[in-house]
PDB file of C-alpha atoms in Angstrom:
ATOM      1  CA  UNK A   1     -30.399   7.418  11.047  1.00 94.00           C
ATOM      2  CA  UNK A   2     -26.790   8.549  11.330  1.00 97.00           C
ATOM      3  CA  UNK A   3     -23.712   6.403  10.841  1.00 98.00           C
ATOM      4  CA  UNK A   4     -20.261   7.487  11.934  1.00 97.00           C
ATOM      5  CA  UNK A   5     -17.479   7.609   9.377  1.00 97.00           C
ATOM      6  CA  UNK A   6     -14.376   6.213  11.057  1.00 96.00           C
ATOM      7  CA  UNK A   7     -12.086   7.088   8.149  1.00 96.00           C
ATOM      8  CA  UNK A   8     -12.128   8.418   4.596  1.00 96.00           C
ATOM      9  CA  UNK A   9      -9.528   6.715   2.428  1.00 94.00           C
ATOM     10  CA  UNK A  10      -7.841   7.254  -0.940  1.00 89.00           C
ATOM     11  CA  UNK A  11      -5.056   5.483  -2.813  1.00 74.00           C
ATOM     12  CA  UNK A  12      -2.869   5.632  -5.916  1.00 65.00           C
ATOM     13  CA  UNK A  13      -2.338   2.826  -8.403  1.00 67.00           C
ATOM     14  CA  UNK A  14       0.839   0.888  -7.690  1.00 62.00           C
ATOM     15  CA  UNK A  15       2.501  -2.239  -9.000  1.00 67.00           C
ATOM     16  CA  UNK A  16       2.369  -4.595  -6.027  1.00 59.00           C
ATOM     17  CA  UNK A  17       3.904  -7.997  -5.481  1.00 68.00           C
ATOM     18  CA  UNK A  18       2.503 -10.293  -2.809  1.00 59.00           C
ATOM     19  CA  UNK A  19       4.017 -13.750  -2.778  1.00 65.00           C
ATOM     20  CA  UNK A  20       4.032 -14.980  -6.375  1.00 70.00           C
ATOM     21  CA  UNK A  21       1.461 -12.475  -7.619  1.00 68.00           C
ATOM     22  CA  UNK A  22       2.229  -9.096  -9.166  1.00 72.00           C
ATOM     23  CA  UNK A  23      -0.603  -6.752 -10.154  1.00 61.00           C
ATOM     24  CA  UNK A  24      -1.706  -3.152 -10.482  1.00 65.00           C
ATOM     25  CA  UNK A  25      -3.841  -1.946  -7.592  1.00 60.00           C
ATOM     26  CA  UNK A  26      -4.800   1.054  -5.466  1.00 61.00           C
ATOM     27  CA  UNK A  27      -5.664  -1.215  -2.559  1.00 66.00           C
ATOM     28  CA  UNK A  28      -3.179   0.405  -0.183  1.00 64.00           C
ATOM     29  CA  UNK A  29      -5.375   3.352   0.678  1.00 77.00           C
ATOM     30  CA  UNK A  30      -4.533   5.931   3.329  1.00 80.00           C
ATOM     31  CA  UNK A  31      -6.948   7.911   5.484  1.00 88.00           C
ATOM     32  CA  UNK A  32      -7.296  11.623   4.783  1.00 92.00           C
ATOM     33  CA  UNK A  33      -8.300  14.204   7.383  1.00 89.00           C
ATOM     34  CA  UNK A  34      -8.946  17.205   5.140  1.00 93.00           C
ATOM     35  CA  UNK A  35     -12.142  17.679   3.111  1.00 95.00           C
ATOM     36  CA  UNK A  36     -11.990  16.185  -0.372  1.00 96.00           C
ATOM     37  CA  UNK A  37     -14.198  16.487  -3.449  1.00 96.00           C
ATOM     38  CA  UNK A  38     -16.483  13.575  -4.278  1.00 96.00           C
ATOM     39  CA  UNK A  39     -17.404  13.452  -7.967  1.00 95.00           C
ATOM     40  CA  UNK A  40     -19.680  11.134  -9.937  1.00 95.00           C
ATOM     41  CA  UNK A  41     -16.743   8.767 -10.418  1.00 92.00           C
ATOM     42  CA  UNK A  42     -15.277   8.896  -6.918  1.00 92.00           C
ATOM     43  CA  UNK A  43     -13.038  10.767  -4.528  1.00 93.00           C
ATOM     44  CA  UNK A  44     -10.513  13.180  -5.947  1.00 88.00           C
ATOM     45  CA  UNK A  45      -6.988  11.703  -5.611  1.00 70.00           C
ATOM     46  CA  UNK A  46      -8.370   8.158  -5.467  1.00 67.00           C
ATOM     47  CA  UNK A  47      -7.541   5.846  -8.352  1.00 56.00           C
ATOM     48  CA  UNK A  48      -8.908   2.548  -9.673  1.00 60.00           C
ATOM     49  CA  UNK A  49      -6.658   0.089 -11.474  1.00 45.00           C
ATOM     50  CA  UNK A  50      -9.370  -1.696 -13.464  1.00 47.00           C
ATOM     51  CA  UNK A  51     -12.578  -0.663 -15.151  1.00 49.00           C
ATOM     52  CA  UNK A  52     -14.734  -3.139 -13.193  1.00 46.00           C
ATOM     53  CA  UNK A  53     -13.520  -1.567  -9.941  1.00 50.00           C
ATOM     54  CA  UNK A  54     -14.828   1.882 -10.806  1.00 61.00           C
ATOM     55  CA  UNK A  55     -17.392   3.813 -12.814  1.00 81.00           C
ATOM     56  CA  UNK A  56     -20.430   5.784 -11.768  1.00 90.00           C
ATOM     57  CA  UNK A  57     -22.248   2.794 -10.252  1.00 94.00           C
ATOM     58  CA  UNK A  58     -19.152   1.960  -8.187  1.00 93.00           C
ATOM     59  CA  UNK A  59     -17.887   5.411  -7.242  1.00 95.00           C
ATOM     60  CA  UNK A  60     -17.467   4.749  -3.537  1.00 95.00           C
ATOM     61  CA  UNK A  61     -16.743   1.591  -1.540  1.00 95.00           C
ATOM     62  CA  UNK A  62     -17.824   1.178   2.089  1.00 98.00           C
ATOM     63  CA  UNK A  63     -16.653  -1.459   4.537  1.00 97.00           C
ATOM     64  CA  UNK A  64     -18.271  -1.785   7.983  1.00 98.00           C
ATOM     65  CA  UNK A  65     -15.933  -1.057  10.875  1.00 97.00           C
ATOM     66  CA  UNK A  66     -18.113  -3.480  12.868  1.00 97.00           C
ATOM     67  CA  UNK A  67     -16.297  -6.413  11.226  1.00 97.00           C
ATOM     68  CA  UNK A  68     -12.785  -5.277  12.055  1.00 97.00           C
ATOM     69  CA  UNK A  69     -12.676  -7.331  15.297  1.00 96.00           C
ATOM     70  CA  UNK A  70     -13.508 -10.475  13.300  1.00 95.00           C
ATOM     71  CA  UNK A  71     -10.537  -9.924  10.990  1.00 95.00           C
ATOM     72  CA  UNK A  72      -8.052  -8.882  13.675  1.00 93.00           C
ATOM     73  CA  UNK A  73      -6.675 -12.392  14.240  1.00 91.00           C
ATOM     74  CA  UNK A  74      -6.827 -13.303  10.539  1.00 93.00           C
ATOM     75  CA  UNK A  75      -5.353 -10.308   8.737  1.00 89.00           C
ATOM     76  CA  UNK A  76      -1.738  -9.233   9.207  1.00 88.00           C
ATOM     77  CA  UNK A  77      -0.578  -6.528   9.302  1.00 86.00           C
ATOM     78  CA  UNK A  78      -3.836  -5.295  10.816  1.00 89.00           C
ATOM     79  CA  UNK A  79      -4.921  -1.689  10.318  1.00 88.00           C
ATOM     80  CA  UNK A  80      -7.704   0.334  11.915  1.00 87.00           C
ATOM     81  CA  UNK A  81      -8.383   2.117   8.615  1.00 86.00           C
ATOM     82  CA  UNK A  82      -8.863   0.991   4.999  1.00 90.00           C
ATOM     83  CA  UNK A  83      -8.249  -2.631   5.944  1.00 89.00           C
ATOM     84  CA  UNK A  84      -9.767  -3.820   2.666  1.00 90.00           C
ATOM     85  CA  UNK A  85      -8.996  -0.836   0.492  1.00 89.00           C
ATOM     86  CA  UNK A  86     -12.385   0.751   1.108  1.00 94.00           C
ATOM     87  CA  UNK A  87     -13.012   4.487   0.667  1.00 95.00           C
ATOM     88  CA  UNK A  88     -15.304   4.654   3.678  1.00 97.00           C
ATOM     89  CA  UNK A  89     -14.866   2.806   6.950  1.00 97.00           C
ATOM     90  CA  UNK A  90     -18.221   3.257   8.676  1.00 98.00           C
ATOM     91  CA  UNK A  91     -19.675   2.063  11.961  1.00 97.00           C
ATOM     92  CA  UNK A  92     -23.194   0.635  12.193  1.00 98.00           C
ATOM     93  CA  UNK A  93     -24.124   0.481   8.508  1.00 98.00           C
ATOM     94  CA  UNK A  94     -23.883  -3.129   7.343  1.00 98.00           C
ATOM     95  CA  UNK A  95     -25.172  -5.453   4.644  1.00 98.00           C
ATOM     96  CA  UNK A  96     -28.242  -6.437   6.669  1.00 97.00           C
ATOM     97  CA  UNK A  97     -29.458  -2.874   7.309  1.00 98.00           C
ATOM     98  CA  UNK A  98     -28.326  -1.224   4.071  1.00 98.00           C
ATOM     99  CA  UNK A  99     -30.684  -1.615   1.115  1.00 98.00           C
ATOM    100  CA  UNK A 100     -30.052  -1.266  -2.598  1.00 98.00           C
ATOM    101  CA  UNK A 101     -31.374   2.202  -3.475  1.00 98.00           C
ATOM    102  CA  UNK A 102     -31.031   3.715  -0.012  1.00 98.00           C
ATOM    103  CA  UNK A 103     -29.997   7.363  -0.275  1.00 98.00           C
ATOM    104  CA  UNK A 104     -27.647   9.093   2.179  1.00 98.00           C
ATOM    105  CA  UNK A 105     -26.222  12.543   2.609  1.00 98.00           C
ATOM    106  CA  UNK A 106     -22.466  12.636   3.086  1.00 98.00           C
ATOM    107  CA  UNK A 107     -21.117  16.122   3.647  1.00 98.00           C
ATOM    108  CA  UNK A 108     -22.245  18.176   0.659  1.00 98.00           C
ATOM    109  CA  UNK A 109     -22.748  15.033  -1.427  1.00 98.00           C
ATOM    110  CA  UNK A 110     -25.696  12.662  -1.809  1.00 98.00           C
ATOM    111  CA  UNK A 111     -24.956   8.973  -2.431  1.00 98.00           C
ATOM    112  CA  UNK A 112     -27.004   5.844  -3.145  1.00 98.00           C
ATOM    113  CA  UNK A 113     -26.308   2.155  -2.451  1.00 98.00           C
ATOM    114  CA  UNK A 114     -25.899   0.372  -5.800  1.00 98.00           C
ATOM    115  CA  UNK A 115     -24.559  -3.171  -5.202  1.00 97.00           C
ATOM    116  CA  UNK A 116     -22.517  -5.391  -2.863  1.00 97.00           C
ATOM    117  CA  UNK A 117     -18.756  -5.343  -3.181  1.00 95.00           C
ATOM    118  CA  UNK A 118     -17.394  -8.389  -4.946  1.00 92.00           C
ATOM    119  CA  UNK A 119     -14.625 -10.050  -2.871  1.00 86.00           C
ATOM    120  CA  UNK A 120     -11.342  -9.817  -4.777  1.00 78.00           C
ATOM    121  CA  UNK A 121      -8.346 -12.131  -5.020  1.00 72.00           C
ATOM    122  CA  UNK A 122      -6.077  -9.132  -4.373  1.00 76.00           C
ATOM    123  CA  UNK A 123      -7.187  -9.066  -0.750  1.00 79.00           C
ATOM    124  CA  UNK A 124      -6.173 -12.706  -0.368  1.00 76.00           C
ATOM    125  CA  UNK A 125      -2.824 -11.971  -1.997  1.00 77.00           C
ATOM    126  CA  UNK A 126      -2.159  -8.866   0.089  1.00 76.00           C
ATOM    127  CA  UNK A 127      -2.708 -10.607   3.414  1.00 81.00           C
ATOM    128  CA  UNK A 128      -1.603 -14.097   2.323  1.00 81.00           C
ATOM    129  CA  UNK A 129      -4.942 -15.538   3.419  1.00 86.00           C
ATOM    130  CA  UNK A 130      -5.771 -18.027   0.644  1.00 86.00           C
ATOM    131  CA  UNK A 131      -9.416 -18.431   1.658  1.00 90.00           C
ATOM    132  CA  UNK A 132     -10.088 -14.700   2.093  1.00 89.00           C
ATOM    133  CA  UNK A 133     -12.642 -14.564  -0.732  1.00 91.00           C
ATOM    134  CA  UNK A 134     -14.437 -17.626   0.658  1.00 92.00           C
ATOM    135  CA  UNK A 135     -14.472 -16.124   4.162  1.00 93.00           C
ATOM    136  CA  UNK A 136     -15.983 -12.886   2.873  1.00 94.00           C
ATOM    137  CA  UNK A 137     -18.570 -14.769   0.851  1.00 94.00           C
ATOM    138  CA  UNK A 138     -19.552 -17.161   3.640  1.00 95.00           C
ATOM    139  CA  UNK A 139     -19.748 -14.524   6.384  1.00 96.00           C
ATOM    140  CA  UNK A 140     -21.433 -11.994   4.123  1.00 96.00           C
ATOM    141  CA  UNK A 141     -18.863  -9.424   5.255  1.00 97.00           C
ATOM    142  CA  UNK A 142     -18.323  -8.028   1.769  1.00 97.00           C
ATOM    143  CA  UNK A 143     -18.997  -4.320   2.086  1.00 97.00           C
ATOM    144  CA  UNK A 144     -20.921  -2.475  -0.629  1.00 98.00           C
ATOM    145  CA  UNK A 145     -20.777   0.268  -3.235  1.00 97.00           C
ATOM    146  CA  UNK A 146     -22.428   3.619  -3.922  1.00 98.00           C
ATOM    147  CA  UNK A 147     -23.160   5.861  -6.858  1.00 98.00           C
ATOM    148  CA  UNK A 148     -22.999   9.627  -6.385  1.00 98.00           C
ATOM    149  CA  UNK A 149     -26.279  11.458  -7.013  1.00 98.00           C
ATOM    150  CA  UNK A 150     -24.912  14.865  -6.043  1.00 98.00           C
ATOM    151  CA  UNK A 151     -21.248  15.852  -6.026  1.00 98.00           C
ATOM    152  CA  UNK A 152     -19.670  17.877  -3.236  1.00 98.00           C
ATOM    153  CA  UNK A 153     -17.009  18.210  -0.567  1.00 98.00           C
ATOM    154  CA  UNK A 154     -16.860  15.436   2.043  1.00 97.00           C
ATOM    155  CA  UNK A 155     -14.684  14.648   5.047  1.00 96.00           C
ATOM    156  CA  UNK A 156     -14.144  12.020   7.714  1.00 96.00           C
ATOM    157  CA  UNK A 157     -15.992  14.326  10.133  1.00 96.00           C
ATOM    158  CA  UNK A 158     -19.220  13.954   8.148  1.00 97.00           C
ATOM    159  CA  UNK A 159     -21.697  11.263   9.160  1.00 98.00           C
ATOM    160  CA  UNK A 160     -23.688   9.258   6.652  1.00 98.00           C
ATOM    161  CA  UNK A 161     -27.289  10.350   7.177  1.00 98.00           C
ATOM    162  CA  UNK A 162     -30.133   8.271   5.763  1.00 98.00           C
ATOM    163  CA  UNK A 163     -32.351  10.536   3.662  1.00 98.00           C
ATOM    164  CA  UNK A 164     -34.534   7.976   1.918  1.00 98.00           C
ATOM    165  CA  UNK A 165     -34.885   4.237   2.383  1.00 97.00           C
ATOM    166  CA  UNK A 166     -35.683   2.355  -0.810  1.00 98.00           C
ATOM    167  CA  UNK A 167     -39.310   1.140  -0.727  1.00 96.00           C
ATOM    168  CA  UNK A 168     -38.398  -2.376  -1.902  1.00 96.00           C
ATOM    169  CA  UNK A 169     -36.321  -2.905   1.267  1.00 97.00           C
ATOM    170  CA  UNK A 170     -33.979  -5.384  -0.409  1.00 98.00           C
ATOM    171  CA  UNK A 171     -30.864  -5.574   1.733  1.00 98.00           C
ATOM    172  CA  UNK A 172     -27.336  -5.896   0.420  1.00 98.00           C
ATOM    173  CA  UNK A 173     -27.256  -9.183   2.352  1.00 98.00           C
ATOM    174  CA  UNK A 174     -30.140 -10.542   0.253  1.00 97.00           C
ATOM    175  CA  UNK A 175     -28.324  -9.616  -2.941  1.00 98.00           C
ATOM    176  CA  UNK A 176     -25.268 -11.485  -1.669  1.00 97.00           C
ATOM    177  CA  UNK A 177     -27.496 -14.522  -1.109  1.00 96.00           C
ATOM    178  CA  UNK A 178     -28.599 -14.650  -4.727  1.00 95.00           C
ATOM    179  CA  UNK A 179     -25.081 -13.915  -5.949  1.00 95.00           C
ATOM    180  CA  UNK A 180     -23.400 -16.688  -4.019  1.00 94.00           C
ATOM    181  CA  UNK A 181     -25.830 -19.249  -2.564  1.00 93.00           C
ATOM    182  CA  UNK A 182     -29.337 -19.116  -3.997  1.00 93.00           C
ATOM    183  CA  UNK A 183     -28.409 -18.238  -7.544  1.00 92.00           C
ATOM    184  CA  UNK A 184     -31.578 -19.619  -9.097  1.00 91.00           C
ATOM    185  CA  UNK A 185     -34.121 -18.698  -6.430  1.00 93.00           C
ATOM    186  CA  UNK A 186     -36.697 -17.048  -8.670  1.00 93.00           C
ATOM    187  CA  UNK A 187     -38.607 -15.293  -5.893  1.00 94.00           C
ATOM    188  CA  UNK A 188     -35.500 -13.644  -4.444  1.00 95.00           C
ATOM    189  CA  UNK A 189     -34.155 -12.771  -7.883  1.00 96.00           C
ATOM    190  CA  UNK A 190     -37.461 -11.091  -8.750  1.00 95.00           C
ATOM    191  CA  UNK A 191     -37.169  -8.917  -5.648  1.00 96.00           C
ATOM    192  CA  UNK A 192     -33.631  -7.881  -6.522  1.00 97.00           C
ATOM    193  CA  UNK A 193     -34.292  -7.254 -10.214  1.00 97.00           C
ATOM    194  CA  UNK A 194     -37.296  -5.065  -9.374  1.00 97.00           C
ATOM    195  CA  UNK A 195     -34.999  -2.424  -7.875  1.00 97.00           C
ATOM    196  CA  UNK A 196     -34.341   0.380 -10.327  1.00 96.00           C
ATOM    197  CA  UNK A 197     -31.246   1.478  -8.391  1.00 97.00           C
ATOM    198  CA  UNK A 198     -29.430  -1.855  -8.825  1.00 97.00           C
ATOM    199  CA  UNK A 199     -26.193  -1.375 -10.786  1.00 97.00           C
ATOM    200  CA  UNK A 200     -26.422  -2.352 -14.452  1.00 95.00           C
ATOM    201  CA  UNK A 201     -23.246  -4.436 -14.231  1.00 92.00           C
ATOM    202  CA  UNK A 202     -24.863  -6.682 -11.624  1.00 96.00           C
ATOM    203  CA  UNK A 203     -28.341  -6.634 -13.157  1.00 96.00           C
ATOM    204  CA  UNK A 204     -27.094  -8.375 -16.310  1.00 94.00           C
ATOM    205  CA  UNK A 205     -25.730 -11.570 -14.668  1.00 94.00           C
ATOM    206  CA  UNK A 206     -28.638 -11.749 -12.219  1.00 95.00           C
ATOM    207  CA  UNK A 207     -31.092 -11.497 -15.101  1.00 94.00           C
ATOM    208  CA  UNK A 208     -29.336 -14.433 -16.778  1.00 92.00           C
ATOM    209  CA  UNK A 209     -29.693 -16.402 -13.553  1.00 91.00           C
ATOM    210  CA  UNK A 210     -33.392 -15.549 -13.432  1.00 92.00           C
ATOM    211  CA  UNK A 211     -33.940 -16.576 -17.046  1.00 92.00           C
ATOM    212  CA  UNK A 212     -32.118 -19.880 -16.561  1.00 85.00           C
ATOM    213  CA  UNK A 213     -34.155 -23.074 -16.286  1.00 77.00           C
ATOM    214  CA  UNK A 214     -32.010 -24.165 -13.344  1.00 73.00           C
ATOM    215  CA  UNK A 215     -33.382 -24.194  -9.803  1.00 66.00           C
ATOM    216  CA  UNK A 216     -31.970 -24.390  -6.298  1.00 60.00           C
ATOM    217  CA  UNK A 217     -32.653 -27.761  -4.726  1.00 46.00           C
ATOM    218  CA  UNK A 218     -33.512 -26.032  -1.465  1.00 38.00           C
ATOM    219  CA  UNK A 219     -35.577 -23.166  -2.886  1.00 35.00           C
TER     220      UNK A 219
END
């Protein structure tokens, strides 16, 4: 399977003020046309303001272009690229058909899905949409993250090509379910925790959920 990259985006850390909030962020990413080096920690020239926004398990952020029409009447100013500060705007690859552990080629690089993106208050502040995080959570339109298995040059002209689908077939959407809605569903948590490729930063809280004596009333 091939998925078209609509844009490849990088940004620098800035001090931004939106409404009453001031914070450091590289959320205002710009698309780049020329090839760029993708290392284990991300795209060259791209910066991350906080530790929990980067690292080898979170080297690259993808947001599906398929959801842009949904946000068009909600987000202002609207942009056709890097709407949510993602590195990759991609068509056709979404939370329901991307699985934790799936491996893709991207230009010279090889990347692997590691976890869903966690909706951030900075997006709500940037667009002055107070319920942005809730909207992302409830729709499941979060995007997701990759680790880099092999470094190399990449460009917006390179498709993402599925090389290997993880045998557990646990979608990013399922992980979002146990993160946000079915936090103590033991069966679903077992499926997620069985995946070796799951990021360590997410494994820890999910393991605590699994070990809890709480249960979902509907599970």
